[in-house]
Every structure is written in structure tokens, then in C-alpha cells.
């Protein structure tokens, strides 16, 4: 027995030594991300961002900081309430336009999210390609104003990364992390609703196709829970901003379903071609090919749900425009989608290059290198051209500075409707805010009660213009008034010629001090 047991032990192969765990090289990823972040910041021209004055849309976002915290819901119009709260964390140092540090920060964070997404798809080469694409996405470089569009891109890329983690290695813990990320992101980005719907829908479709019924139940339950929270957040904070005036302002960006099939199809085709042209990989047929290569790379990386998520996002945007609820592929509101397409295109290029590198003895490697050069030759000029696009022109900041430097005691300042929000930010005295009575998309209006020398017009009709000019002129002539009225107007929204006619009727002269600033009053030598 002992001899037999000893013989059997000799015949058994000794167990292989345990394989040591692979050492994590997180510092390599950290170094690569650190190298990409300065590129993302410099590409967005921070010097330009912090020197250009706020225009109309930015003015009403900035105004939220001049009101008390208890009025936060009123002062949050078309902007997510989380974005409005984050603006209050920007340090009170530097120029008045320092608030643009927030979209700049989200633009940089988009690079981090894209790197993580690419790392999940195809390792470090794909991660670098995705990070570069997020840093130089042409549509992102064009829209870097004080609105929340850079947060939309960040939220989309971060949720795609978390979806890829669930898709690549199912676990309830990863699904829970995806759910937990959706809630805070929904507070800073309305686009989160589209992305979560597409992501959970794609995960459910994969579970259904593979007949993983338990997994399908978890995805369905988690998706319904996230949807309930997002609906509650929408009804509590965002529903009031979706008013009739807002829908009228976006009417030209909706699919004209009431004009027949041909006009609607032409509209969709033109808008889609324009959006694909902003992806950064040349004309739309070439952009479609590059993005399709990215979707194939996602599928071949065993991330079919992520590839389906991108397709479902496109279907959601189309459905939203058909229902007249969301502008179709507008450059600002769909920035999150075009930025995602740029990242997908970069992943497609990286996958082809990786495939060619695995065959060094053939001609595929040189072709892969040519593809990299060609992609860069297309993306870099497109990014530069979009980054150099100027912001909407406005002179309200310049007008305020001129009035403060040249006004006399007793002068009255009259501000046109479109200039009131920016004026309320740049004028040194803090305004009060109340609900607006005008049919506008913005739900509040600034005022200066107890300051008769400041008249803010809140309507754009000819009758309102005449009444505002008469009121300002009367105030300037009463008591110790000087009889002079400074008329502050914005380039966009205050172009009604009624302003000039009313000023000519009320004053002995109306002199243009700046392109949009009039001084109305008695002629020199008259009392």
C-alpha cells in the first residue's frame, strides 16, 4: 500500500506555481491623461473665453448668481439646476467672465471620460485616440459659452464608459454604479435622459437576445428606477422651462411634419449632413464610414450594447424632433451626440491601426499609418476652424462701462429687453428678480426698485418701446433730473427701429455714443 501510494505520487505532475498578479500601471494612464488635459484646455482658448463679454443667453445664466439661493428655481430657466448651483462654486476672483471656467472644466473632464471609455474598448491606444477626439471635437470647440453643453458631452461619455463596463463584464455592482451616476448627471445635463434611456434599452436588448432572464430583470428594474428619479427631477426643476415661448424659439429646428413627407425628409437629410460635417472627419459620407468603423470596433470588442446605445441615441433625437419636443441635431443641444460620434470615429481609426499593426510583414501597417495621418489631417483643421469661431457679438459690457464713466447726476438709463439680463450682471448695483410677465422663454426678469434713474423694458412690442422711452424721458425731466436718457440696447433682440423713432420724438437730439448706445436729451444750451 505504501509503495503503491508513493508510485502514484510520483506519477502526478507537480502543481504549477501560481501566476503572480499583473502589476497595475495606473501611473501610465494618469500620465497620458495629464498630457491630454492641457491640449483640451488650450484648444478652447481660455484667454478668449475670459475676455469676451457675456451675450444674451449667457446673461440670464450669470444673473442666477446675483439672486438669493431661495430663488434658485425661478432663476433656472432652460439651464439644469445643478449647473446653476455649480456656478456658485467658481471662485470670486478674476474678470467678470470668470464663470466660463465651469464649461472649460467640463470640457477637460470630457477628455478623462473619453479616455476611460476608450480604455474599456481597446486598451491604451484606443484610450489615447478617444481622449484626443474629445479634446479636439470640432462641435465642442465651437460651443464653449456659459451654457451646459460641455456638461452634456461629459455626461454622455461617462455614461458610455459605465455602460461599457456593464456590457463587457456583467455584475450587479457595475449596474448599480451606472444607476448611481445617472442621478447627479441628470442635475447638470438634460441630455442624460436621452443617454440613460438608450443605455438601459441597449442592455435590455442584449439580455433579451441572449435569454439571460435574470439579467434582463435587473436591467429593467434598474432602468425603471432611474427613469422614475429623472422624471421627478424634470417635473420639479425643469418642466417650467419647457414653455410655449421656448418651443416657439426652437420651432425652426423641429422636423416640419405638417408640410409633407418630402420637405420633412429633405430637412432631416440636410441637418444630418450638417451634423456629420461637424464630426471632424471630412464630408458626411467619409464621416459615416469612420463612425461606422467605430461601431464595428465596439461590436468586435464584445460591447454590442454600447454600439446599440449610439444607434438608439440617433433614433431618440429623430423621434424627439418628430414629436416637436427636441430640436433636431442643433449645434448646441446635440453637441453631446456629435462629440460622441467624433470619439466613435477615433475608436474606429484606432481599431484599424491596431489590426494593421498585428500584421507587420504585409502592407497593412503602412496603410494603418497613412490612415492615422489622414484622420489627423481632417480633424485638426476642422477643430481649429471651429475653435476660431467668434461668440455672438455684444457691446452691453462696453456700454455699461461708458455710461458709468460719462453719466451726470440726474441722468436716466433705459435698457432694452434683450440687454436687461446682461446689464443686470455688469451693472455694479445688485438687482432684484421676479417672475416675468412677458411671453418669453426666460421665467424671470431683473428690476431695480427704488432706483427711478434705471428703467428696464421687459417687452419687445412697438407699444412697449414707446411707453418705455416716454417713461424714461419723464423721469429724466422730473425733480433734479438732467433731462438726458442713456439708451442701452443689445445687438440681438433690440433691433426694433421703434427705439430710434421714439428717442427722436422725446429728445431734442439723439446722439449715438457707441454702435448700440444712444444719448437722448435736450440740445446743447437748452435747459
Coordinates of C-alpha atoms in Angstrom, one line a residue:
X1 CA 0.0 0.0 0.0
X2 CA 2.7 2.5 0.9
X3 CA 4.8 1.6 -2.2
X4 CA 1.7 1.9 -4.4
X5 CA 0.8 5.3 -2.9
X6 CA 4.4 6.5 -3.4
X7 CA 4.4 5.4 -7.0
X8 CA 1.1 7.3 -7.6
X9 CA 2.5 10.4 -6.1
X10 CA 5.5 10.2 -8.5
X11 CA 3.2 9.9 -11.5
X12 CA 1.2 13.0 -10.5
X13 CA 2.6 16.2 -12.1
X14 CA 3.6 18.8 -9.6
X15 CA 1.2 21.8 -9.5
X16 CA 2.3 24.8 -11.5
X17 CA 3.4 27.7 -9.4
X18 CA 0.8 30.4 -9.0
X19 CA 0.9 33.2 -11.6
X20 CA 1.8 36.4 -9.9
X21 CA -0.9 39.1 -10.4
X22 CA -0.2 41.5 -13.1
X23 CA 1.2 44.7 -11.8
X24 CA -1.1 47.7 -12.3
X25 CA 0.4 50.5 -14.3
X26 CA -2.2 53.1 -13.4
X27 CA 0.5 55.8 -13.5
X28 CA 0.8 55.3 -17.2
X29 CA -2.8 56.1 -17.7
X30 CA -2.5 59.1 -15.3
X31 CA 0.4 60.4 -17.3
X32 CA -1.4 60.0 -20.6
X33 CA -4.5 61.8 -19.3
X34 CA -2.3 64.5 -17.8
X35 CA -0.7 65.1 -21.2
X36 CA -4.1 65.3 -22.9
X37 CA -5.7 67.8 -20.5
X38 CA -3.6 70.8 -21.4
X39 CA -4.4 70.2 -25.0
X40 CA -8.1 70.2 -24.2
X41 CA -7.8 73.5 -22.2
X42 CA -5.6 75.3 -24.8
X43 CA -7.8 74.2 -27.7
X44 CA -10.7 76.0 -26.0
X45 CA -8.8 79.3 -25.9
X46 CA -9.1 80.3 -22.3
X47 CA -7.7 83.7 -22.9
X48 CA -10.5 84.4 -25.4
X49 CA -13.1 82.8 -23.1
X50 CA -12.2 85.0 -20.1
X51 CA -12.1 88.3 -22.2
X52 CA -15.3 88.2 -24.3
X53 CA -18.4 89.7 -22.7
X54 CA -21.5 87.6 -21.9
X55 CA -24.2 87.7 -24.5
X56 CA -28.0 87.3 -24.1
X57 CA -28.2 83.6 -23.2
X58 CA -25.2 83.8 -21.0
X59 CA -26.5 86.9 -19.3
X60 CA -29.6 85.1 -17.8
X61 CA -27.4 82.2 -16.7
X62 CA -24.9 84.6 -15.0
X63 CA -27.8 86.5 -13.3
X64 CA -28.6 83.5 -11.2
X65 CA -25.5 84.3 -9.1
X66 CA -26.9 87.8 -8.3
X67 CA -30.1 86.4 -6.8
X68 CA -30.5 84.7 -3.4
X69 CA -30.3 81.0 -3.2
X70 CA -34.0 80.7 -2.3
X71 CA -34.8 82.0 -5.8
X72 CA -32.8 79.3 -7.5
X73 CA -35.7 77.5 -9.1
X74 CA -37.0 80.8 -10.5
X75 CA -33.6 81.8 -11.9
X76 CA -33.1 78.4 -13.5
X77 CA -34.8 78.7 -16.9
X78 CA -33.5 76.5 -19.6
X79 CA -30.4 75.6 -17.6
X80 CA -30.2 72.5 -15.4
X81 CA -30.4 73.4 -11.7
X82 CA -27.2 71.5 -10.9
X83 CA -25.3 73.7 -13.4
X84 CA -26.7 76.8 -11.7
X85 CA -25.5 75.5 -8.4
X86 CA -22.0 74.7 -9.6
X87 CA -21.6 78.2 -10.9
X88 CA -21.7 79.4 -7.3
X89 CA -18.5 77.4 -6.6
X90 CA -16.5 79.3 -9.2
X91 CA -14.0 81.5 -7.1
X92 CA -14.9 85.2 -6.9
X93 CA -11.6 86.2 -8.5
X94 CA -10.6 87.5 -11.9
X95 CA -12.7 89.1 -14.6
X96 CA -16.5 89.2 -14.7
X97 CA -16.4 86.3 -17.3
X98 CA -14.6 84.0 -14.8
X99 CA -17.8 81.9 -14.8
X100 CA -16.7 80.3 -18.1
X101 CA -14.2 78.3 -16.0
X102 CA -17.1 75.9 -15.4
X103 CA -17.7 74.9 -19.1
X104 CA -13.9 74.9 -19.5
X105 CA -13.6 72.4 -16.7
X106 CA -16.3 70.1 -18.1
X107 CA -14.5 70.3 -21.5
X108 CA -11.4 69.0 -19.8
X109 CA -13.3 66.3 -17.8
X110 CA -14.8 65.1 -21.1
X111 CA -11.2 64.0 -22.1
X112 CA -11.0 62.0 -18.9
X113 CA -14.3 60.3 -19.6
X114 CA -13.4 59.6 -23.2
X115 CA -10.1 58.1 -22.1
X116 CA -11.8 55.7 -19.7
X117 CA -14.3 54.8 -22.4
X118 CA -11.5 54.1 -24.9
X119 CA -9.6 52.1 -22.3
X120 CA -12.5 49.8 -21.8
X121 CA -12.9 49.4 -25.6
X122 CA -9.4 48.7 -26.8
X123 CA -6.6 49.4 -24.3
X124 CA -4.3 52.4 -24.1
X125 CA -4.0 53.2 -27.9
X126 CA -7.8 53.4 -28.2
X127 CA -7.9 55.4 -24.9
X128 CA -5.5 58.0 -26.3
X129 CA -7.4 58.2 -29.6
X130 CA -10.7 58.7 -27.7
X131 CA -9.1 61.3 -25.4
X132 CA -7.6 63.2 -28.4
X133 CA -11.0 63.2 -30.1
X134 CA -12.8 64.6 -27.1
X135 CA -10.1 67.3 -26.7
X136 CA -10.4 68.3 -30.3
X137 CA -14.0 67.6 -31.2
X138 CA -15.0 70.4 -33.5
X139 CA -18.6 70.8 -32.3
X140 CA -17.3 71.0 -28.7
X141 CA -14.7 73.7 -29.5
X142 CA -17.4 75.8 -31.3
X143 CA -19.8 75.9 -28.3
X144 CA -18.0 76.8 -25.2
X145 CA -20.2 79.5 -23.8
X146 CA -21.7 79.6 -20.3
X147 CA -24.4 77.1 -21.1
X148 CA -24.3 73.5 -20.0
X149 CA -23.4 71.9 -23.4
X150 CA -19.9 70.8 -22.3
X151 CA -21.5 69.1 -19.3
X152 CA -23.8 67.2 -21.8
X153 CA -20.7 65.8 -23.6
X154 CA -19.1 64.8 -20.3
X155 CA -22.2 63.1 -19.0
X156 CA -22.6 61.2 -22.3
X157 CA -19.0 59.9 -22.4
X158 CA -19.0 59.0 -18.7
X159 CA -22.3 57.0 -19.0
X160 CA -21.0 55.3 -22.1
X161 CA -17.9 54.2 -20.2
X162 CA -20.1 52.9 -17.3
X163 CA -22.3 51.1 -19.8
X164 CA -19.3 49.5 -21.4
X165 CA -18.2 48.2 -18.1
X166 CA -21.6 46.5 -17.6
X167 CA -21.6 45.3 -21.2
X168 CA -18.1 43.9 -21.0
X169 CA -18.4 42.2 -17.7
X170 CA -21.8 41.8 -16.2
X171 CA -22.2 42.4 -12.5
X172 CA -25.0 43.9 -10.4
X173 CA -22.4 46.1 -8.7
X174 CA -21.5 47.7 -12.1
X175 CA -25.1 48.1 -12.9
X176 CA -25.7 49.9 -9.6
X177 CA -22.7 52.3 -10.3
X178 CA -24.3 53.1 -13.6
X179 CA -27.6 53.9 -11.9
X180 CA -25.9 56.0 -9.2
X181 CA -24.1 58.1 -11.8
X182 CA -27.3 58.9 -13.7
X183 CA -28.9 60.9 -10.9
X184 CA -26.2 63.6 -10.3
X185 CA -25.5 63.8 -14.0
X186 CA -29.2 64.5 -14.7
X187 CA -28.9 67.5 -12.4
X188 CA -26.2 69.1 -14.6
X189 CA -27.2 67.8 -18.0
X190 CA -30.6 67.4 -19.6
X191 CA -29.0 65.1 -22.2
X192 CA -28.6 62.5 -19.5
X193 CA -32.2 61.5 -20.0
X194 CA -31.5 60.5 -23.7
X195 CA -28.3 58.6 -22.8
X196 CA -29.8 56.6 -19.9
X197 CA -32.8 55.6 -21.9
X198 CA -30.6 54.4 -24.8
X199 CA -28.1 52.7 -22.5
X200 CA -30.6 50.7 -20.4
X201 CA -32.6 49.9 -23.6
X202 CA -29.5 48.5 -25.2
X203 CA -28.5 46.5 -22.2
X204 CA -32.0 45.1 -22.0
X205 CA -31.9 44.1 -25.7
X206 CA -28.7 42.2 -25.2
X207 CA -30.0 40.4 -22.2
X208 CA -33.2 39.5 -24.2
X209 CA -31.2 38.3 -27.2
X210 CA -29.1 36.1 -25.1
X211 CA -32.1 34.9 -23.0
X212 CA -30.5 36.0 -19.7
X213 CA -33.8 36.4 -18.0
X214 CA -32.4 37.3 -14.5
X215 CA -30.1 39.9 -16.0
X216 CA -33.0 41.3 -18.0
X217 CA -35.0 41.6 -14.8
X218 CA -32.2 43.5 -13.1
X219 CA -31.7 45.9 -16.0
X220 CA -35.4 46.5 -16.3
X221 CA -35.8 47.2 -12.6
X222 CA -32.8 49.5 -12.5
X223 CA -33.9 51.3 -15.7
X224 CA -37.4 51.9 -14.3
X225 CA -35.9 53.2 -11.0
X226 CA -33.6 55.6 -12.8
X227 CA -36.5 56.8 -15.1
X228 CA -38.7 57.5 -12.1
X229 CA -36.0 59.6 -10.5
X230 CA -35.3 61.5 -13.7
X231 CA -39.0 62.2 -14.2
X232 CA -39.3 63.5 -10.7
X233 CA -36.3 65.8 -11.3
X234 CA -37.7 67.0 -14.5
X235 CA -41.1 67.8 -13.0
X236 CA -39.6 69.5 -10.0
X237 CA -36.9 71.6 -11.7
X238 CA -37.1 71.6 -15.5
X239 CA -40.7 71.4 -16.6
X240 CA -41.4 75.1 -16.1
X241 CA -38.7 75.9 -18.6
X242 CA -40.4 73.9 -21.3
X243 CA -43.0 76.6 -22.0
X244 CA -44.7 77.8 -25.2
X245 CA -42.2 80.6 -25.7
X246 CA -39.3 78.1 -25.5
X247 CA -41.0 75.8 -28.1
X248 CA -41.6 78.8 -30.4
X249 CA -37.9 79.7 -30.2
X250 CA -36.9 76.2 -31.3
X251 CA -39.7 75.7 -33.9
X252 CA -37.4 76.1 -36.9
X253 CA -35.2 73.3 -35.6
X254 CA -38.1 70.8 -35.5
X255 CA -38.9 68.4 -38.3
X256 CA -41.7 70.0 -40.4
X257 CA -44.0 67.0 -40.3
X258 CA -47.0 69.1 -41.2
X259 CA -45.6 70.1 -44.6
X260 CA -45.5 66.6 -46.1
X261 CA -43.0 63.7 -46.4
X262 CA -40.7 65.3 -48.9
X263 CA -40.0 68.5 -47.0
X264 CA -39.5 66.6 -43.8
X265 CA -37.1 64.1 -45.4
X266 CA -35.1 67.0 -47.0
X267 CA -34.9 68.7 -43.6
X268 CA -33.7 65.5 -41.9
X269 CA -31.1 64.9 -44.7
X270 CA -29.8 68.4 -44.6
X271 CA -29.5 68.6 -40.8
X272 CA -27.9 65.1 -40.7
X273 CA -25.3 66.0 -43.3
X274 CA -24.5 69.3 -41.5
X275 CA -24.1 67.5 -38.1
X276 CA -21.9 64.8 -39.7
X277 CA -19.8 67.5 -41.2
X278 CA -19.1 68.8 -37.7
X279 CA -17.8 65.4 -36.6
X280 CA -14.4 66.3 -37.9
X281 CA -13.6 63.5 -40.4
X282 CA -14.4 65.3 -43.7
X283 CA -17.6 65.4 -45.7
X284 CA -20.6 63.4 -44.4
X285 CA -20.0 60.2 -46.5
X286 CA -16.5 59.9 -45.1
X287 CA -17.7 60.7 -41.6
X288 CA -20.3 58.0 -41.8
X289 CA -17.6 55.5 -42.9
X290 CA -15.3 56.4 -40.0
X291 CA -18.1 56.4 -37.4
X292 CA -19.4 53.0 -38.8
X293 CA -15.8 51.7 -38.3
X294 CA -16.1 52.8 -34.7
X295 CA -19.4 51.0 -34.2
X296 CA -17.8 47.9 -35.7
X297 CA -14.9 48.2 -33.3
X298 CA -17.3 48.4 -30.3
X299 CA -19.1 45.3 -31.5
X300 CA -15.8 43.4 -32.1
X301 CA -14.7 44.4 -28.6
X302 CA -17.7 42.4 -27.3
X303 CA -19.5 45.6 -26.4
X304 CA -22.6 45.2 -28.6
X305 CA -24.9 47.1 -26.2
X306 CA -22.6 50.2 -26.4
X307 CA -22.8 50.1 -30.2
X308 CA -26.6 49.8 -30.0
X309 CA -26.7 52.7 -27.5
X310 CA -25.2 55.0 -30.1
X311 CA -27.8 53.9 -32.7
X312 CA -30.6 54.3 -30.2
X313 CA -29.4 57.9 -29.4
X314 CA -29.8 58.8 -33.0
X315 CA -33.3 57.3 -33.1
X316 CA -34.3 59.2 -29.9
X317 CA -33.1 62.5 -31.4
X318 CA -35.1 61.8 -34.5
X319 CA -38.2 60.9 -32.5
X320 CA -37.9 63.9 -30.3
X321 CA -37.8 66.2 -33.4
X322 CA -40.7 64.4 -35.0
X323 CA -42.8 64.9 -31.8
X324 CA -41.8 68.6 -31.8
X325 CA -40.1 68.2 -28.4
X326 CA -36.4 68.5 -29.1
X327 CA -34.5 70.4 -31.8
X328 CA -33.1 68.1 -34.4
X329 CA -29.3 68.0 -34.5
X330 CA -28.9 71.6 -33.4
X331 CA -25.2 72.5 -33.0
X332 CA -25.7 73.3 -29.3
X333 CA -28.3 71.0 -28.0
X334 CA -26.9 68.0 -29.9
X335 CA -23.3 68.7 -29.0
X336 CA -23.2 65.6 -26.8
X337 CA -24.2 63.4 -29.8
X338 CA -21.7 64.9 -32.3
X339 CA -18.9 64.8 -29.7
X340 CA -19.8 61.1 -29.2
X341 CA -19.6 60.5 -32.9
X342 CA -16.2 62.1 -33.1
X343 CA -15.0 59.8 -30.3
X344 CA -16.5 56.8 -32.1
X345 CA -14.7 57.8 -35.3
X346 CA -11.4 58.0 -33.4
X347 CA -12.0 54.5 -32.0
X348 CA -12.7 53.2 -35.5
X349 CA -9.4 54.7 -36.7
X350 CA -7.6 53.2 -33.7
X351 CA -9.1 49.7 -34.3
X352 CA -8.0 49.7 -37.9
X353 CA -4.5 50.8 -37.0
X354 CA -4.3 48.1 -34.2
X355 CA -5.4 45.5 -36.8
X356 CA -2.8 46.6 -39.2
X357 CA -0.1 46.5 -36.5
X358 CA -0.7 42.9 -35.9
X359 CA 0.4 42.1 -39.5
X360 CA 3.8 43.7 -39.7
X361 CA 5.0 41.5 -42.6
X362 CA 2.3 42.8 -45.0
X363 CA 1.4 46.2 -46.4
X364 CA -1.3 46.7 -43.8
X365 CA 1.0 48.5 -41.3
X366 CA 1.9 51.3 -43.7
X367 CA -1.7 51.6 -44.6
X368 CA -2.6 52.0 -41.0
X369 CA -0.1 54.7 -40.5
X370 CA -1.4 56.5 -43.6
X371 CA -4.9 56.3 -42.1
X372 CA -3.7 58.0 -38.9
X373 CA -2.1 60.8 -40.9
X374 CA -5.3 61.2 -43.0
X375 CA -7.5 61.3 -39.9
X376 CA -5.3 63.9 -38.3
X377 CA -5.2 65.9 -41.5
X378 CA -9.0 66.0 -41.4
X379 CA -9.6 66.5 -37.7
X380 CA -7.0 69.1 -36.8
X381 CA -8.1 71.8 -39.4
X382 CA -11.8 71.2 -38.6
X383 CA -11.0 71.6 -34.9
X384 CA -9.0 74.8 -35.5
X385 CA -11.7 76.3 -37.7
X386 CA -14.4 75.7 -35.2
X387 CA -12.4 76.9 -32.2
X388 CA -11.8 80.2 -34.0
X389 CA -15.5 80.8 -34.5
X390 CA -16.4 84.0 -32.6
X391 CA -19.0 84.2 -29.9
X392 CA -22.2 86.2 -30.6
X393 CA -21.3 89.8 -30.7
X394 CA -22.4 92.0 -27.8
X395 CA -21.5 95.5 -26.6
X396 CA -23.6 95.7 -23.4
X397 CA -20.5 95.4 -21.2
X398 CA -18.8 98.2 -23.2
X399 CA -22.0 100.3 -23.0
X400 CA -22.3 99.9 -19.2
X401 CA -18.6 100.9 -18.7
X402 CA -19.2 104.0 -21.0
X403 CA -22.3 105.1 -19.1
X404 CA -20.6 104.7 -15.7
X405 CA -17.7 106.8 -16.9
X406 CA -19.7 109.6 -18.6
X407 CA -23.1 109.9 -16.9
X408 CA -24.1 113.0 -14.9
X409 CA -26.2 113.4 -11.8
X410 CA -29.8 113.2 -12.8
X411 CA -29.2 111.0 -15.9
X412 CA -31.7 108.2 -16.6
X413 CA -30.6 104.8 -18.0
X414 CA -33.1 103.0 -20.2
X415 CA -32.3 99.3 -21.0
X416 CA -33.9 97.4 -23.9
X417 CA -35.4 94.0 -23.3
X418 CA -32.6 91.9 -24.8
X419 CA -30.0 93.9 -22.9
X420 CA -31.6 93.7 -19.5
X421 CA -30.1 90.3 -18.5
X422 CA -26.6 91.1 -19.4
X423 CA -27.0 94.6 -18.0
X424 CA -28.1 93.1 -14.6
X425 CA -24.8 91.2 -14.5
X426 CA -22.4 94.1 -15.4
X427 CA -24.2 96.9 -13.6
X428 CA -22.5 97.3 -10.2
X429 CA -25.7 97.5 -8.2
X430 CA -27.4 94.2 -7.5
X431 CA -30.9 93.9 -9.0
X432 CA -33.9 92.1 -7.7
X433 CA -35.6 89.3 -9.6
X434 CA -39.3 88.4 -10.0
X435 CA -41.4 86.3 -12.3
X436 CA -41.7 87.7 -15.8
X437 CA -45.0 88.9 -17.2
X438 CA -43.7 88.9 -20.8
X439 CA -44.2 85.9 -23.2
X440 CA -40.5 84.8 -23.1
X441 CA -38.7 81.6 -22.6
X442 CA -36.9 83.1 -19.6
X443 CA -39.1 82.9 -16.5
X444 CA -37.7 85.8 -14.5
X445 CA -36.9 89.4 -15.1
X446 CA -34.4 91.8 -13.3
X447 CA -35.5 95.1 -11.8
X448 CA -34.2 98.0 -9.7
X449 CA -37.0 99.0 -7.4
X450 CA -36.4 102.3 -5.6
X451 CA -34.0 103.4 -8.4
X452 CA -36.0 105.8 -10.6
X453 CA -32.9 106.5 -12.7
X454 CA -32.9 102.9 -14.0
X455 CA -35.7 101.9 -16.4
X456 CA -35.7 98.3 -17.7
X457 CA -38.0 97.4 -20.6
X458 CA -39.4 93.9 -20.4
X459 CA -41.4 93.8 -23.6
X460 CA -40.4 93.9 -27.3
X461 CA -43.6 95.4 -28.9
X462 CA -43.7 98.8 -30.5
X463 CA -46.1 100.0 -27.9
X464 CA -43.9 98.8 -25.1
X465 CA -40.9 100.6 -26.7
X466 CA -42.8 103.9 -26.9
X467 CA -44.0 103.6 -23.4
X468 CA -40.6 102.8 -22.0
X469 CA -39.0 105.8 -23.8
X470 CA -41.7 108.1 -22.6
X471 CA -41.3 106.9 -19.0
X472 CA -37.6 107.3 -19.1
X473 CA -37.8 110.8 -20.6
X474 CA -40.4 111.8 -18.0
X475 CA -38.2 110.6 -15.1
X476 CA -35.1 112.4 -16.5
X477 CA -37.1 115.7 -16.6
X478 CA -38.7 115.4 -13.2
X479 CA -37.2 116.8 -10.0
X480 CA -33.4 117.2 -10.2
X481 CA -33.2 115.2 -13.4
X482 CA -30.8 116.3 -16.1
X483 CA -33.2 115.6 -19.0
X484 CA -30.7 113.1 -20.5
X485 CA -31.5 109.4 -21.2
X486 CA -28.9 106.8 -21.9
X487 CA -30.5 104.1 -24.2
X488 CA -28.7 100.7 -23.8
X489 CA -29.6 98.2 -26.5
X490 CA -28.3 94.7 -27.4
X491 CA -27.3 93.6 -30.9
X492 CA -29.7 90.6 -30.8
X493 CA -33.3 91.2 -29.7
X494 CA -33.3 95.0 -29.6
X495 CA -33.1 95.7 -33.3
X496 CA -36.6 97.2 -33.4
X497 CA -36.4 100.5 -35.3
X498 CA -39.1 101.8 -33.0
X499 CA -36.3 102.6 -30.5
X500 CA -34.8 105.2 -32.7
X501 CA -38.1 106.8 -33.7
X502 CA -39.3 107.0 -30.0
X503 CA -36.0 108.5 -29.0
X504 CA -36.2 111.2 -31.7
X505 CA -39.7 112.1 -30.6
X506 CA -38.7 112.5 -26.9
X507 CA -35.4 114.3 -27.2
X508 CA -34.2 117.4 -28.9
X509 CA -31.3 115.3 -30.1
X510 CA -30.3 111.7 -30.1
X511 CA -26.6 111.1 -30.4
X512 CA -25.0 107.7 -30.9
X513 CA -22.2 107.3 -28.4
X514 CA -21.4 103.6 -29.3
X515 CA -22.9 101.4 -32.0
X516 CA -25.9 100.4 -29.7
X517 CA -25.8 103.2 -27.2
X518 CA -27.8 106.4 -27.6
X519 CA -27.8 109.6 -25.6
X520 CA -31.1 111.3 -25.8
X521 CA -31.8 114.8 -24.3
X522 CA -32.1 118.5 -24.8
X523 CA -29.9 120.1 -27.4
X524 CA -26.7 121.8 -26.1
X525 CA -27.6 125.2 -24.5
X526 CA -31.2 124.2 -23.7
X527 CA -32.3 123.6 -20.1

